[in-house]
C-alpha cells in the first residue's frame, strides 16, 4: 500500500494572532540604559563631580563597579555582522501559514532566521512593534497582479522602517490529496491573486469553480486537513511537502515571468550607504493645482535621480477636497503619492531633492526607508 505521508513539524504551526488594537509594549532597554538610569551617581552630568567635592572644575572620579563593567556593551565583531546578514537569531514575521511564498521570501532575505507566521498583514506589523519579532516581510507588488494596496496603507499607519527588499519568483503548483486525479477536480482554492494568475490554465484543465482564501499555504493546509477529494490548492511545492499533498501540475501560472517584490521592515532604520546600489521609498501629499505633481517630480529629474515606482492612494484622513473658485465648487479626491527612487539618503543629491520637495511643494512628506537594492536573481 501507499505509505502514509510524512508531514513537516512546522505544518502544524498556527499563525500568530495579536489583538487588532494591540498595545505596544515599552521597548526593552539595553543594559547600559538600565544601569545609567539606576542611580544618578553612575552617570554624572556636567558639574556633578564639582558639587560632590564642593569645588569648581575638579570632577571626582567614581569608584569602579564590577556590575557596571559587565553591563557595558561588547565591541562588534565580524561574526555579528555576518549573523545580521544571514538572519541568525532573528525572528521574521510574515502573513500566512508555513509554506507561504512570504515565508520563502523571508528565508531568501535571512537564510538562517526563525520565521513567525501571522494571521493578517496587520498582525505582522504589530509583531515587530511589540517586540515579538525582529523583522516583518510583506509583499508590496507582483509583476502580474500589481500593487498590494493594503500594505501601502499599513506602511503609513505604522511607524516601521523599510530596511531591505527581496524579489521572489512565484511558481504555482496544483496540489491535491493522494490518489486524486485532475479529472476528479471541480474546484481550486487559493489566494485571490494566485487564482487570477492561473485563471487560463485552470480553465484549460476543466476546473471552473474558484474559492478564495487568505493565503496559498492556508488553502493547502485546509485541503489536507479536510481530506477533500474534489478540490485542489494553488500553492508552492514547499506547501505540498509540508502538508503531504501530491503535485498534479507545476508552473501553472499563465505568465512564466511571475515575480513578487517584498519589503523587509524593522523598528529602526538602517544607516544608508553609497558604496552599493540603494533605493529610497517616500510618501507625500501636494496642494491642488495645475502642474503640481509635475513640479514635484521635477526635483528628482533635475538631479538625474531615477524613479522606479509611483503609486497614488486616496488620503484616508482627508478623502475629499473642495475646489472653491468662481465656478461651482468641485470635490476632488485628495491623494498620497508613494515613490521609490534609485538613490541613497546618504547621497547629497537625494537629500537636496527631498529638501526641495518638502520646502516648495509637499504638504506632507515621510521617508519610509532607504535600503539596499535587491540585485539577485528572482
PDB file of N, CA, C and O in Angstrom, residues 172-234:
ATOM      1  N   UNK A 172       3.634  28.616  -9.199  1.00  0.00           N
ATOM      2  CA  UNK A 172       2.437  27.980  -8.661  1.00  0.00           C
ATOM      3  C   UNK A 172       2.352  26.509  -9.076  1.00  0.00           C
ATOM      4  O   UNK A 172       2.692  26.141 -10.206  1.00  0.00           O
ATOM      5  N   UNK A 173       1.873  25.694  -8.150  1.00  0.00           N
ATOM      6  CA  UNK A 173       1.627  24.272  -8.415  1.00  0.00           C
ATOM      7  C   UNK A 173       0.178  23.942  -8.081  1.00  0.00           C
ATOM      8  O   UNK A 173      -0.455  24.616  -7.262  1.00  0.00           O
ATOM      9  N   UNK A 174      -0.344  22.896  -8.722  1.00  0.00           N
ATOM     10  CA  UNK A 174      -1.689  22.396  -8.425  1.00  0.00           C
ATOM     11  C   UNK A 174      -1.542  21.211  -7.480  1.00  0.00           C
ATOM     12  O   UNK A 174      -0.950  20.187  -7.834  1.00  0.00           O
ATOM     13  N   UNK A 175      -2.063  21.339  -6.262  1.00  0.00           N
ATOM     14  CA  UNK A 175      -1.862  20.339  -5.220  1.00  0.00           C
ATOM     15  C   UNK A 175      -3.190  19.676  -4.852  1.00  0.00           C
ATOM     16  O   UNK A 175      -4.223  20.349  -4.771  1.00  0.00           O
ATOM     17  N   UNK A 176      -3.136  18.375  -4.581  1.00  0.00           N
ATOM     18  CA  UNK A 176      -4.338  17.653  -4.160  1.00  0.00           C
ATOM     19  C   UNK A 176      -3.930  16.492  -3.263  1.00  0.00           C
ATOM     20  O   UNK A 176      -2.750  16.118  -3.185  1.00  0.00           O
ATOM     21  N   UNK A 177      -4.916  15.907  -2.577  1.00  0.00           N
ATOM     22  CA  UNK A 177      -4.652  14.766  -1.706  1.00  0.00           C
ATOM     23  C   UNK A 177      -4.222  13.551  -2.525  1.00  0.00           C
ATOM     24  O   UNK A 177      -4.484  13.454  -3.739  1.00  0.00           O
ATOM     25  N   UNK A 178      -3.532  12.615  -1.851  1.00  0.00           N
ATOM     26  CA  UNK A 178      -3.014  11.415  -2.514  1.00  0.00           C
ATOM     27  C   UNK A 178      -4.146  10.644  -3.193  1.00  0.00           C
ATOM     28  O   UNK A 178      -5.218  10.434  -2.602  1.00  0.00           O
ATOM     29  N   UNK A 179      -3.895  10.254  -4.432  1.00  0.00           N
ATOM     30  CA  UNK A 179      -4.860   9.463  -5.193  1.00  0.00           C
ATOM     31  C   UNK A 179      -5.833  10.275  -6.020  1.00  0.00           C
ATOM     32  O   UNK A 179      -6.509   9.729  -6.905  1.00  0.00           O
ATOM     33  N   UNK A 180      -5.934  11.593  -5.766  1.00  0.00           N
ATOM     34  CA  UNK A 180      -6.851  12.439  -6.540  1.00  0.00           C
ATOM     35  C   UNK A 180      -6.220  12.771  -7.893  1.00  0.00           C
ATOM     36  O   UNK A 180      -5.045  13.115  -7.977  1.00  0.00           O
ATOM     37  N   UNK A 181      -7.017  12.635  -8.973  1.00  0.00           N
ATOM     38  CA  UNK A 181      -6.563  12.953 -10.328  1.00  0.00           C
ATOM     39  C   UNK A 181      -7.144  14.290 -10.771  1.00  0.00           C
ATOM     40  O   UNK A 181      -8.156  14.754 -10.226  1.00  0.00           O
ATOM     41  N   UNK A 182      -6.535  14.883 -11.790  1.00  0.00           N
ATOM     42  CA  UNK A 182      -7.015  16.175 -12.286  1.00  0.00           C
ATOM     43  C   UNK A 182      -8.460  16.075 -12.745  1.00  0.00           C
ATOM     44  O   UNK A 182      -9.269  16.989 -12.517  1.00  0.00           O
ATOM     45  N   UNK A 183      -8.815  14.950 -13.376  1.00  0.00           N
ATOM     46  CA  UNK A 183     -10.191  14.795 -13.861  1.00  0.00           C
ATOM     47  C   UNK A 183     -11.214  14.715 -12.723  1.00  0.00           C
ATOM     48  O   UNK A 183     -12.419  14.894 -12.943  1.00  0.00           O
ATOM     49  N   UNK A 184     -10.754  14.438 -11.493  1.00  0.00           N
ATOM     50  CA  UNK A 184     -11.672  14.400 -10.335  1.00  0.00           C
ATOM     51  C   UNK A 184     -11.972  15.785  -9.772  1.00  0.00           C
ATOM     52  O   UNK A 184     -12.887  15.933  -8.961  1.00  0.00           O
ATOM     53  N   UNK A 185     -11.202  16.773 -10.200  1.00  0.00           N
ATOM     54  CA  UNK A 185     -11.285  18.103  -9.574  1.00  0.00           C
ATOM     55  C   UNK A 185     -12.424  18.936 -10.152  1.00  0.00           C
ATOM     56  O   UNK A 185     -12.630  18.981 -11.361  1.00  0.00           O
ATOM     57  N   UNK A 186     -13.141  19.596  -9.253  1.00  0.00           N
ATOM     58  CA  UNK A 186     -14.210  20.514  -9.656  1.00  0.00           C
ATOM     59  C   UNK A 186     -13.935  21.939  -9.184  1.00  0.00           C
ATOM     60  O   UNK A 186     -14.567  22.877  -9.648  1.00  0.00           O
ATOM     61  N   UNK A 187     -12.993  22.105  -8.240  1.00  0.00           N
ATOM     62  CA  UNK A 187     -12.767  23.419  -7.650  1.00  0.00           C
ATOM     63  C   UNK A 187     -11.289  23.625  -7.352  1.00  0.00           C
ATOM     64  O   UNK A 187     -10.553  22.661  -7.122  1.00  0.00           O
ATOM     65  N   UNK A 188     -10.859  24.897  -7.368  1.00  0.00           N
ATOM     66  CA  UNK A 188      -9.494  25.271  -6.982  1.00  0.00           C
ATOM     67  C   UNK A 188      -9.578  26.322  -5.886  1.00  0.00           C
ATOM     68  O   UNK A 188     -10.399  27.245  -5.949  1.00  0.00           O
ATOM     69  N   UNK A 189      -8.729  26.190  -4.892  1.00  0.00           N
ATOM     70  CA  UNK A 189      -8.735  27.078  -3.732  1.00  0.00           C
ATOM     71  C   UNK A 189      -7.368  27.730  -3.584  1.00  0.00           C
ATOM     72  O   UNK A 189      -6.341  27.057  -3.686  1.00  0.00           O
ATOM     73  N   UNK A 190      -7.351  29.049  -3.352  1.00  0.00           N
ATOM     74  CA  UNK A 190      -6.080  29.741  -3.127  1.00  0.00           C
ATOM     75  C   UNK A 190      -6.354  31.204  -2.811  1.00  0.00           C
ATOM     76  O   UNK A 190      -7.504  31.640  -2.710  1.00  0.00           O
ATOM     77  N   UNK A 191      -5.253  31.968  -2.672  1.00  0.00           N
ATOM     78  CA  UNK A 191      -5.348  33.412  -2.522  1.00  0.00           C
ATOM     79  C   UNK A 191      -5.912  34.004  -3.823  1.00  0.00           C
ATOM     80  O   UNK A 191      -5.625  33.497  -4.909  1.00  0.00           O
ATOM     81  N   UNK A 192      -6.708  35.078  -3.744  1.00  0.00           N
ATOM     82  CA  UNK A 192      -7.304  35.651  -4.959  1.00  0.00           C
ATOM     83  C   UNK A 192      -6.300  35.977  -6.056  1.00  0.00           C
ATOM     84  O   UNK A 192      -6.570  35.735  -7.242  1.00  0.00           O
ATOM     85  N   UNK A 193      -5.133  36.520  -5.685  1.00  0.00           N
ATOM     86  CA  UNK A 193      -4.142  36.849  -6.708  1.00  0.00           C
ATOM     87  C   UNK A 193      -3.580  35.594  -7.364  1.00  0.00           C
ATOM     88  O   UNK A 193      -3.341  35.569  -8.565  1.00  0.00           O
ATOM     89  N   UNK A 194      -3.366  34.534  -6.588  1.00  0.00           N
ATOM     90  CA  UNK A 194      -2.857  33.287  -7.153  1.00  0.00           C
ATOM     91  C   UNK A 194      -3.864  32.692  -8.136  1.00  0.00           C
ATOM     92  O   UNK A 194      -3.493  32.196  -9.215  1.00  0.00           O
ATOM     93  N   UNK A 195      -5.137  32.745  -7.773  1.00  0.00           N
ATOM     94  CA  UNK A 195      -6.178  32.241  -8.676  1.00  0.00           C
ATOM     95  C   UNK A 195      -6.219  33.055  -9.970  1.00  0.00           C
ATOM     96  O   UNK A 195      -6.360  32.495 -11.065  1.00  0.00           O
ATOM     97  N   UNK A 196      -6.092  34.376  -9.837  1.00  0.00           N
ATOM     98  CA  UNK A 196      -6.104  35.237 -11.018  1.00  0.00           C
ATOM     99  C   UNK A 196      -4.891  34.970 -11.905  1.00  0.00           C
ATOM    100  O   UNK A 196      -4.988  35.009 -13.138  1.00  0.00           O
ATOM    101  N   UNK A 197      -3.742  34.668 -11.296  1.00  0.00           N
ATOM    102  CA  UNK A 197      -2.525  34.418 -12.066  1.00  0.00           C
ATOM    103  C   UNK A 197      -2.552  33.084 -12.806  1.00  0.00           C
ATOM    104  O   UNK A 197      -1.756  32.861 -13.713  1.00  0.00           O
ATOM    105  N   UNK A 198      -3.472  32.194 -12.401  1.00  0.00           N
ATOM    106  CA  UNK A 198      -3.563  30.863 -13.023  1.00  0.00           C
ATOM    107  C   UNK A 198      -4.908  30.647 -13.721  1.00  0.00           C
ATOM    108  O   UNK A 198      -5.280  29.516 -14.037  1.00  0.00           O
ATOM    109  N   UNK A 199      -5.640  31.715 -13.971  1.00  0.00           N
ATOM    110  CA  UNK A 199      -7.016  31.604 -14.458  1.00  0.00           C
ATOM    111  C   UNK A 199      -7.122  30.817 -15.765  1.00  0.00           C
ATOM    112  O   UNK A 199      -7.950  29.909 -15.899  1.00  0.00           O
ATOM    113  N   UNK A 200      -6.299  31.161 -16.739  1.00  0.00           N
ATOM    114  CA  UNK A 200      -6.380  30.483 -18.041  1.00  0.00           C
ATOM    115  C   UNK A 200      -6.011  29.007 -17.931  1.00  0.00           C
ATOM    116  O   UNK A 200      -6.670  28.140 -18.515  1.00  0.00           O
ATOM    117  N   UNK A 201      -4.986  28.697 -17.173  1.00  0.00           N
ATOM    118  CA  UNK A 201      -4.553  27.309 -17.030  1.00  0.00           C
ATOM    119  C   UNK A 201      -5.618  26.470 -16.336  1.00  0.00           C
ATOM    120  O   UNK A 201      -5.901  25.341 -16.750  1.00  0.00           O
ATOM    121  N   UNK A 202      -6.222  27.017 -15.281  1.00  0.00           N
ATOM    122  CA  UNK A 202      -7.271  26.281 -14.572  1.00  0.00           C
ATOM    123  C   UNK A 202      -8.464  26.009 -15.478  1.00  0.00           C
ATOM    124  O   UNK A 202      -9.061  24.924 -15.440  1.00  0.00           O
ATOM    125  N   UNK A 203      -8.802  26.969 -16.323  1.00  0.00           N
ATOM    126  CA  UNK A 203      -9.916  26.778 -17.250  1.00  0.00           C
ATOM    127  C   UNK A 203      -9.606  25.669 -18.262  1.00  0.00           C
ATOM    128  O   UNK A 203     -10.462  24.826 -18.559  1.00  0.00           O
ATOM    129  N   UNK A 204      -8.384  25.677 -18.756  1.00  0.00           N
ATOM    130  CA  UNK A 204      -7.981  24.625 -19.708  1.00  0.00           C
ATOM    131  C   UNK A 204      -8.025  23.246 -19.070  1.00  0.00           C
ATOM    132  O   UNK A 204      -8.299  22.238 -19.738  1.00  0.00           O
ATOM    133  N   UNK A 205      -7.748  23.180 -17.766  1.00  0.00           N
ATOM    134  CA  UNK A 205      -7.781  21.897 -17.058  1.00  0.00           C
ATOM    135  C   UNK A 205      -9.206  21.473 -16.694  1.00  0.00           C
ATOM    136  O   UNK A 205      -9.407  20.395 -16.124  1.00  0.00           O
ATOM    137  N   UNK A 206     -10.185  22.316 -17.014  1.00  0.00           N
ATOM    138  CA  UNK A 206     -11.573  21.988 -16.724  1.00  0.00           C
ATOM    139  C   UNK A 206     -12.009  22.293 -15.297  1.00  0.00           C
ATOM    140  O   UNK A 206     -13.063  21.831 -14.853  1.00  0.00           O
ATOM    141  N   UNK A 207     -11.216  23.087 -14.577  1.00  0.00           N
ATOM    142  CA  UNK A 207     -11.555  23.452 -13.191  1.00  0.00           C
ATOM    143  C   UNK A 207     -12.209  24.829 -13.234  1.00  0.00           C
ATOM    144  O   UNK A 207     -11.532  25.850 -13.308  1.00  0.00           O
ATOM    145  N   UNK A 208     -13.516  24.853 -13.182  1.00  0.00           N
ATOM    146  CA  UNK A 208     -14.260  26.095 -13.390  1.00  0.00           C
ATOM    147  C   UNK A 208     -14.506  26.874 -12.095  1.00  0.00           C
ATOM    148  O   UNK A 208     -14.532  28.098 -12.102  1.00  0.00           O
ATOM    149  N   UNK A 209     -14.706  26.178 -10.996  1.00  0.00           N
ATOM    150  CA  UNK A 209     -15.063  26.852  -9.753  1.00  0.00           C
ATOM    151  C   UNK A 209     -13.813  27.304  -9.006  1.00  0.00           C
ATOM    152  O   UNK A 209     -12.825  26.571  -8.936  1.00  0.00           O
ATOM    153  N   UNK A 210     -13.857  28.531  -8.458  1.00  0.00           N
ATOM    154  CA  UNK A 210     -12.721  29.074  -7.708  1.00  0.00           C
ATOM    155  C   UNK A 210     -13.182  29.435  -6.293  1.00  0.00           C
ATOM    156  O   UNK A 210     -14.285  29.965  -6.107  1.00  0.00           O
ATOM    157  N   UNK A 211     -12.328  29.202  -5.320  1.00  0.00           N
ATOM    158  CA  UNK A 211     -12.634  29.559  -3.939  1.00  0.00           C
ATOM    159  C   UNK A 211     -11.454  30.323  -3.351  1.00  0.00           C
ATOM    160  O   UNK A 211     -10.348  29.787  -3.245  1.00  0.00           O
ATOM    161  N   UNK A 212     -11.683  31.584  -2.988  1.00  0.00           N
ATOM    162  CA  UNK A 212     -10.613  32.448  -2.485  1.00  0.00           C
ATOM    163  C   UNK A 212     -10.474  32.321  -0.970  1.00  0.00           C
ATOM    164  O   UNK A 212     -11.469  32.298  -0.240  1.00  0.00           O
ATOM    165  N   UNK A 213      -9.234  32.228  -0.503  1.00  0.00           N
ATOM    166  CA  UNK A 213      -8.911  32.180   0.929  1.00  0.00           C
ATOM    167  C   UNK A 213      -7.776  33.163   1.194  1.00  0.00           C
ATOM    168  O   UNK A 213      -7.279  33.817   0.289  1.00  0.00           O
ATOM    169  N   UNK A 214      -7.359  33.251   2.466  1.00  0.00           N
ATOM    170  CA  UNK A 214      -6.398  34.287   2.864  1.00  0.00           C
ATOM    171  C   UNK A 214      -4.999  34.087   2.302  1.00  0.00           C
ATOM    172  O   UNK A 214      -4.290  35.063   2.062  1.00  0.00           O
ATOM    173  N   UNK A 215      -4.554  32.838   2.145  1.00  0.00           N
ATOM    174  CA  UNK A 215      -3.210  32.629   1.609  1.00  0.00           C
ATOM    175  C   UNK A 215      -3.095  31.257   0.950  1.00  0.00           C
ATOM    176  O   UNK A 215      -3.916  30.364   1.188  1.00  0.00           O
ATOM    177  N   UNK A 216      -2.078  31.106   0.120  1.00  0.00           N
ATOM    178  CA  UNK A 216      -1.905  29.892  -0.673  1.00  0.00           C
ATOM    179  C   UNK A 216      -1.644  28.672   0.205  1.00  0.00           C
ATOM    180  O   UNK A 216      -2.258  27.623   0.017  1.00  0.00           O
ATOM    181  N   UNK A 217      -0.741  28.805   1.158  1.00  0.00           N
ATOM    182  CA  UNK A 217      -0.417  27.673   2.026  1.00  0.00           C
ATOM    183  C   UNK A 217      -1.608  27.294   2.904  1.00  0.00           C
ATOM    184  O   UNK A 217      -1.810  26.123   3.221  1.00  0.00           O
ATOM    185  N   UNK A 218      -2.408  28.295   3.288  1.00  0.00           N
ATOM    186  CA  UNK A 218      -3.602  28.013   4.068  1.00  0.00           C
ATOM    187  C   UNK A 218      -4.586  27.151   3.292  1.00  0.00           C
ATOM    188  O   UNK A 218      -5.274  26.294   3.867  1.00  0.00           O
ATOM    189  N   UNK A 219      -4.653  27.360   1.973  1.00  0.00           N
ATOM    190  CA  UNK A 219      -5.510  26.525   1.125  1.00  0.00           C
ATOM    191  C   UNK A 219      -5.021  25.081   1.136  1.00  0.00           C
ATOM    192  O   UNK A 219      -5.808  24.136   1.257  1.00  0.00           O
ATOM    193  N   UNK A 220      -3.713  24.901   1.004  1.00  0.00           N
ATOM    194  CA  UNK A 220      -3.147  23.547   1.020  1.00  0.00           C
ATOM    195  C   UNK A 220      -3.408  22.858   2.354  1.00  0.00           C
ATOM    196  O   UNK A 220      -3.763  21.670   2.401  1.00  0.00           O
ATOM    197  N   UNK A 221      -3.232  23.596   3.437  1.00  0.00           N
ATOM    198  CA  UNK A 221      -3.464  23.028   4.768  1.00  0.00           C
ATOM    199  C   UNK A 221      -4.919  22.607   4.940  1.00  0.00           C
ATOM    200  O   UNK A 221      -5.212  21.521   5.467  1.00  0.00           O
ATOM    201  N   UNK A 222      -5.859  23.448   4.474  1.00  0.00           N
ATOM    202  CA  UNK A 222      -7.286  23.143   4.608  1.00  0.00           C
ATOM    203  C   UNK A 222      -7.656  21.890   3.819  1.00  0.00           C
ATOM    204  O   UNK A 222      -8.390  21.025   4.322  1.00  0.00           O
ATOM    205  N   UNK A 223      -7.144  21.773   2.614  1.00  0.00           N
ATOM    206  CA  UNK A 223      -7.464  20.613   1.782  1.00  0.00           C
ATOM    207  C   UNK A 223      -6.930  19.338   2.414  1.00  0.00           C
ATOM    208  O   UNK A 223      -7.596  18.286   2.407  1.00  0.00           O
ATOM    209  N   UNK A 224      -5.729  19.416   3.004  1.00  0.00           N
ATOM    210  CA  UNK A 224      -5.153  18.234   3.649  1.00  0.00           C
ATOM    211  C   UNK A 224      -5.934  17.858   4.906  1.00  0.00           C
ATOM    212  O   UNK A 224      -6.244  16.680   5.128  1.00  0.00           O
ATOM    213  N   UNK A 225      -6.260  18.860   5.728  1.00  0.00           N
ATOM    214  CA  UNK A 225      -6.964  18.579   6.983  1.00  0.00           C
ATOM    215  C   UNK A 225      -8.377  18.047   6.752  1.00  0.00           C
ATOM    216  O   UNK A 225      -8.851  17.175   7.483  1.00  0.00           O
ATOM    217  N   UNK A 226      -9.048  18.559   5.720  1.00  0.00           N
ATOM    218  CA  UNK A 226     -10.421  18.133   5.432  1.00  0.00           C
ATOM    219  C   UNK A 226     -10.476  16.933   4.490  1.00  0.00           C
ATOM    220  O   UNK A 226     -11.569  16.417   4.212  1.00  0.00           O
ATOM    221  N   UNK A 227      -9.308  16.516   3.993  1.00  0.00           N
ATOM    222  CA  UNK A 227      -9.215  15.374   3.070  1.00  0.00           C
ATOM    223  C   UNK A 227     -10.175  15.526   1.883  1.00  0.00           C
ATOM    224  O   UNK A 227     -10.888  14.586   1.488  1.00  0.00           O
ATOM    225  N   UNK A 228     -10.190  16.725   1.290  1.00  0.00           N
ATOM    226  CA  UNK A 228     -11.072  16.999   0.161  1.00  0.00           C
ATOM    227  C   UNK A 228     -10.624  16.214  -1.062  1.00  0.00           C
ATOM    228  O   UNK A 228      -9.428  16.141  -1.358  1.00  0.00           O
ATOM    229  N   UNK A 229     -11.585  15.659  -1.772  1.00  0.00           N
ATOM    230  CA  UNK A 229     -11.273  14.805  -2.920  1.00  0.00           C
ATOM    231  C   UNK A 229     -11.599  15.457  -4.266  1.00  0.00           C
ATOM    232  O   UNK A 229     -11.220  14.925  -5.306  1.00  0.00           O
ATOM    233  N   UNK A 230     -12.307  16.596  -4.234  1.00  0.00           N
ATOM    234  CA  UNK A 230     -12.681  17.247  -5.495  1.00  0.00           C
ATOM    235  C   UNK A 230     -12.151  18.672  -5.599  1.00  0.00           C
ATOM    236  O   UNK A 230     -12.543  19.420  -6.481  1.00  0.00           O
ATOM    237  N   UNK A 231     -11.254  19.042  -4.687  1.00  0.00           N
ATOM    238  CA  UNK A 231     -10.729  20.408  -4.651  1.00  0.00           C
ATOM    239  C   UNK A 231      -9.210  20.369  -4.584  1.00  0.00           C
ATOM    240  O   UNK A 231      -8.627  19.566  -3.848  1.00  0.00           O
ATOM    241  N   UNK A 232      -8.581  21.254  -5.358  1.00  0.00           N
ATOM    242  CA  UNK A 232      -7.124  21.367  -5.363  1.00  0.00           C
ATOM    243  C   UNK A 232      -6.716  22.737  -4.842  1.00  0.00           C
ATOM    244  O   UNK A 232      -7.507  23.684  -4.852  1.00  0.00           O
ATOM    245  N   UNK A 233      -5.483  22.832  -4.391  1.00  0.00           N
ATOM    246  CA  UNK A 233      -4.923  24.113  -3.941  1.00  0.00           C
ATOM    247  C   UNK A 233      -3.923  24.616  -4.968  1.00  0.00           C
ATOM    248  O   UNK A 233      -3.200  23.827  -5.585  1.00  0.00           O
ATOM    249  N   UNK A 234      -3.901  25.904  -5.160  1.00  0.00           N
ATOM    250  CA  UNK A 234      -2.841  26.544  -5.945  1.00  0.00           C
ATOM    251  C   UNK A 234      -1.851  27.107  -4.933  1.00  0.00           C
ATOM    252  O   UNK A 234      -2.156  28.067  -4.222  1.00  0.00           O
TER     253      UNK A 234
END
